[in-house]
XYZ file of C-alpha atoms in Angstrom:
157
model
C -0.131 -0.133 0.069
C 3.154 2.224 0.826
C 4.338 1.319 -2.580
C 1.047 2.314 -3.871
C 1.032 6.061 -1.982
C 4.473 6.385 -3.154
C 3.786 6.017 -6.810
C 0.403 8.442 -6.332
C 2.968 10.639 -5.175
C 5.390 10.588 -7.535
C 3.160 10.422 -10.466
C 1.429 13.974 -9.187
C 4.946 15.583 -8.245
C 5.527 14.494 -11.824
C 2.332 16.294 -12.986
C 3.080 19.147 -11.040
C 6.491 19.544 -12.737
C 4.840 19.235 -16.065
C 2.365 21.948 -14.861
C 5.205 24.214 -13.715
C 7.011 23.313 -17.205
C 4.131 24.036 -18.910
C 2.996 27.356 -16.807
C 6.358 28.358 -17.396
C 5.897 28.098 -20.957
C 2.567 30.069 -21.122
C 3.432 32.795 -18.533
C 6.492 32.910 -21.122
C 4.088 33.022 -24.116
C 1.555 35.368 -22.026
C 4.098 37.640 -20.770
C 6.142 38.200 -24.492
C 2.296 38.863 -25.766
C 1.457 41.273 -23.312
C 4.827 43.029 -23.329
C 3.842 43.180 -27.133
C 0.643 44.877 -26.284
C 2.801 47.284 -24.062
C 4.692 48.579 -26.808
C 1.545 48.735 -29.020
C -0.377 50.848 -26.751
C 2.706 52.733 -25.550
C 3.343 53.484 -29.224
C -0.460 54.223 -30.104
C -0.293 56.498 -26.816
C 2.933 58.409 -28.265
C 1.048 58.662 -31.730
C -2.154 60.117 -30.014
C 0.148 62.617 -28.328
C 1.637 63.308 -31.338
C -1.587 63.983 -33.169
C -2.637 66.158 -30.269
C 0.368 68.172 -30.135
C -0.341 68.770 -33.931
C -3.989 69.374 -33.368
C -3.148 71.985 -30.609
C -0.242 73.550 -32.538
C -2.827 74.003 -35.488
C -5.530 75.157 -32.951
C -3.014 77.542 -31.838
C -2.159 78.886 -35.555
C -5.741 79.171 -36.304
C -6.822 81.182 -33.039
C -3.678 83.387 -34.220
C -4.561 83.861 -37.460
C -8.650 84.530 -36.200
C -6.895 87.041 -33.715
C -4.709 88.861 -37.034
C -7.837 88.740 -38.850
C -10.215 90.280 -36.514
C -7.498 92.987 -35.467
C -7.233 93.881 -39.315
C -11.146 93.778 -39.559
C -11.081 96.292 -36.629
C -8.606 98.630 -38.315
C -10.570 98.405 -41.505
C -13.862 99.193 -39.792
C -12.301 102.116 -37.992
C -10.617 103.039 -41.097
C -13.909 103.155 -42.771
C -15.475 104.973 -40.318
C -13.345 107.680 -40.067
C -13.353 108.027 -44.111
C -17.205 107.918 -43.958
C -17.055 110.733 -41.408
C -14.759 112.319 -43.268
C -16.425 112.163 -46.610
C -19.650 113.198 -44.344
C -18.450 116.451 -43.435
C -16.849 117.134 -46.778
C -20.780 116.677 -48.496
C -21.782 118.439 -45.918
C -19.485 121.281 -46.332
C -20.052 121.172 -50.005
C -23.950 121.305 -49.755
C -23.683 124.605 -47.125
C -21.232 125.622 -50.073
C -23.940 125.328 -52.673
C -26.703 126.498 -50.560
C -24.487 129.621 -49.718
C -23.727 130.128 -53.635
C -27.845 129.449 -54.683
C -28.708 132.243 -52.301
C -26.093 134.488 -53.871
C -26.738 133.809 -57.495
C -30.926 134.471 -56.219
C -29.604 137.129 -54.957
C -27.856 138.128 -58.154
C -30.739 137.244 -60.305
C -33.160 139.432 -57.985
C -30.692 142.184 -58.639
C -30.413 141.660 -62.637
C -34.062 141.290 -62.678
C -34.787 144.470 -61.114
C -32.200 146.278 -63.098
C -33.705 144.953 -66.297
C -37.001 145.447 -65.004
C -36.176 149.380 -64.391
C -33.807 149.314 -67.565
C -36.994 148.268 -69.574
C -39.248 151.202 -67.688
C -36.684 153.629 -68.770
C -36.071 152.173 -72.151
C -39.672 151.953 -72.505
C -40.460 155.547 -71.376
C -37.558 157.050 -73.499
C -39.312 154.944 -76.473
C -42.711 156.617 -75.419
C -41.189 160.006 -75.221
C -39.349 159.596 -78.327
C -42.613 158.564 -80.101
C -44.309 161.467 -78.881
C -41.563 163.782 -80.007
C -41.500 161.828 -83.657
C -45.442 162.671 -83.238
C -44.803 166.303 -82.390
C -42.182 166.363 -85.348
C -44.407 164.694 -87.448
C -47.115 167.169 -86.463
C -44.964 170.277 -86.876
C -43.650 169.042 -90.217
C -47.766 168.641 -91.192
C -48.599 171.960 -90.170
C -45.381 173.695 -91.688
C -46.141 171.714 -94.993
C -49.358 173.158 -94.735
C -48.020 176.694 -94.373
C -45.724 176.451 -97.156
C -48.196 175.070 -99.627
C -50.462 177.932 -98.518
C -47.765 180.472 -98.921
C -46.584 178.914 -102.070
C -50.234 178.837 -103.251
C -50.793 182.186 -101.941
C -50.255 185.387 -104.753
C -46.854 186.737 -104.608
C -46.876 190.145 -102.541
């Protein structure tokens, strides 16, 4: 019975050695696989970190560009506003000049119209006076012709 027990123990030890050997090989395979997976994970983390850094840099560059564009837009808006104010002032000044010129021209036209009217009255009065003078001269001429005819037709004395 003892012999059986010994054989049984030997058999178990042998199996344990095989299990230990098997476990040891399996463990080594698993460790190799884990190390490979760890290297892959580490490489993926490095790639992700590189991509994250690249994206962060790109985002920073875009933010800087956007800020530059916004600053330029503000400058342009300010320039346009200043130019608009200057043009409005210039337009207002020109409109004032035109209104003043219109008033001046209106006053000049009114004065010329008044002068023309006075001149027309004077010319009309002069024409009427000349017409009256002409009529008087015609009447005198007519009387003189009558007198001349009467004298010519009268017997000589």
